[in-house]
Amino acid sequence: MIAGVQPKVLLSQDEDGNLHLDERFVEIFGAEYMNYKLVREADGLTKQSEDVCWLEFNDNGKFKSKHKEVAVGRSLLMSPFSQFFTWQTTNIISILEQRDDYIKFNTENSCYELFVLSK
């Protein structure tokens, strides 16, 4: 390795859209387990996160409350739960299908599928 140069952190994506960390990254920082996969129907955009929560906002768009359950009027937030979150949807306008390991829902501007990979 050249002094002062950081090695590149590599990610790969398999044909199912799952992200995998480079072995060297895992050795240094440890593995992060992705328990959820979100797919946007229109373009296949795929996001993964360790956890999710559902946010509710009041009438003027300010944060109101955080929930563990999906519901119409809530927004999906994918971890980490900080200013560096993975993804946030607009508010849900309808839930098309819901099972223990899968939710399909429409937001104000997109249709998504959320898969529970493990818990």
XYZ file of C-alpha atoms in Angstrom, residues 46-106:
61
model
C -32.934 -1.011 -4.541
C -31.990 0.091 -1.020
C -31.088 -2.106 1.957
C -30.880 -1.387 5.657
C -30.459 -3.044 8.995
C -33.704 -1.602 10.390
C -36.726 0.461 9.377
C -39.233 2.700 11.126
C -42.335 4.591 10.054
C -42.575 8.351 10.581
C -45.694 10.434 11.019
C -45.802 14.173 10.345
C -48.327 16.806 11.426
C -50.338 19.022 9.058
C -47.510 21.546 8.578
C -44.956 18.821 7.718
C -43.141 18.743 11.067
C -42.173 15.429 12.685
C -44.941 14.125 14.953
C -44.050 10.551 15.968
C -42.071 7.402 15.140
C -43.711 3.964 14.794
C -42.790 0.288 14.380
C -45.846 -0.449 12.193
C -46.725 0.611 8.661
C -49.886 2.701 8.158
C -51.391 5.037 5.583
C -50.076 8.566 6.133
C -46.668 7.425 7.385
C -43.273 7.609 5.690
C -40.714 4.772 5.625
C -37.249 5.605 6.998
C -34.403 3.124 6.498
C -31.499 2.992 8.977
C -29.200 4.379 10.125
C -31.580 6.726 11.955
C -29.541 9.925 11.681
C -28.857 12.587 9.060
C -27.137 9.797 7.076
C -30.256 7.620 6.635
C -30.325 5.198 3.702
C -33.712 6.213 2.247
C -36.975 7.922 3.137
C -40.204 7.654 1.178
C -42.957 10.206 0.857
C -46.173 9.507 2.785
C -48.006 6.255 2.110
C -51.369 6.687 0.409
C -52.310 2.984 0.175
C -51.098 -0.433 1.293
C -51.606 -2.896 -1.568
C -50.405 -6.106 0.116
C -49.022 -6.943 3.546
C -47.553 -10.150 4.987
C -45.084 -10.811 7.807
C -42.134 -10.708 5.382
C -43.417 -8.327 2.673
C -45.259 -5.023 2.211
C -46.258 -3.450 -1.107
C -47.393 0.155 -0.861
C -48.010 3.329 -2.842
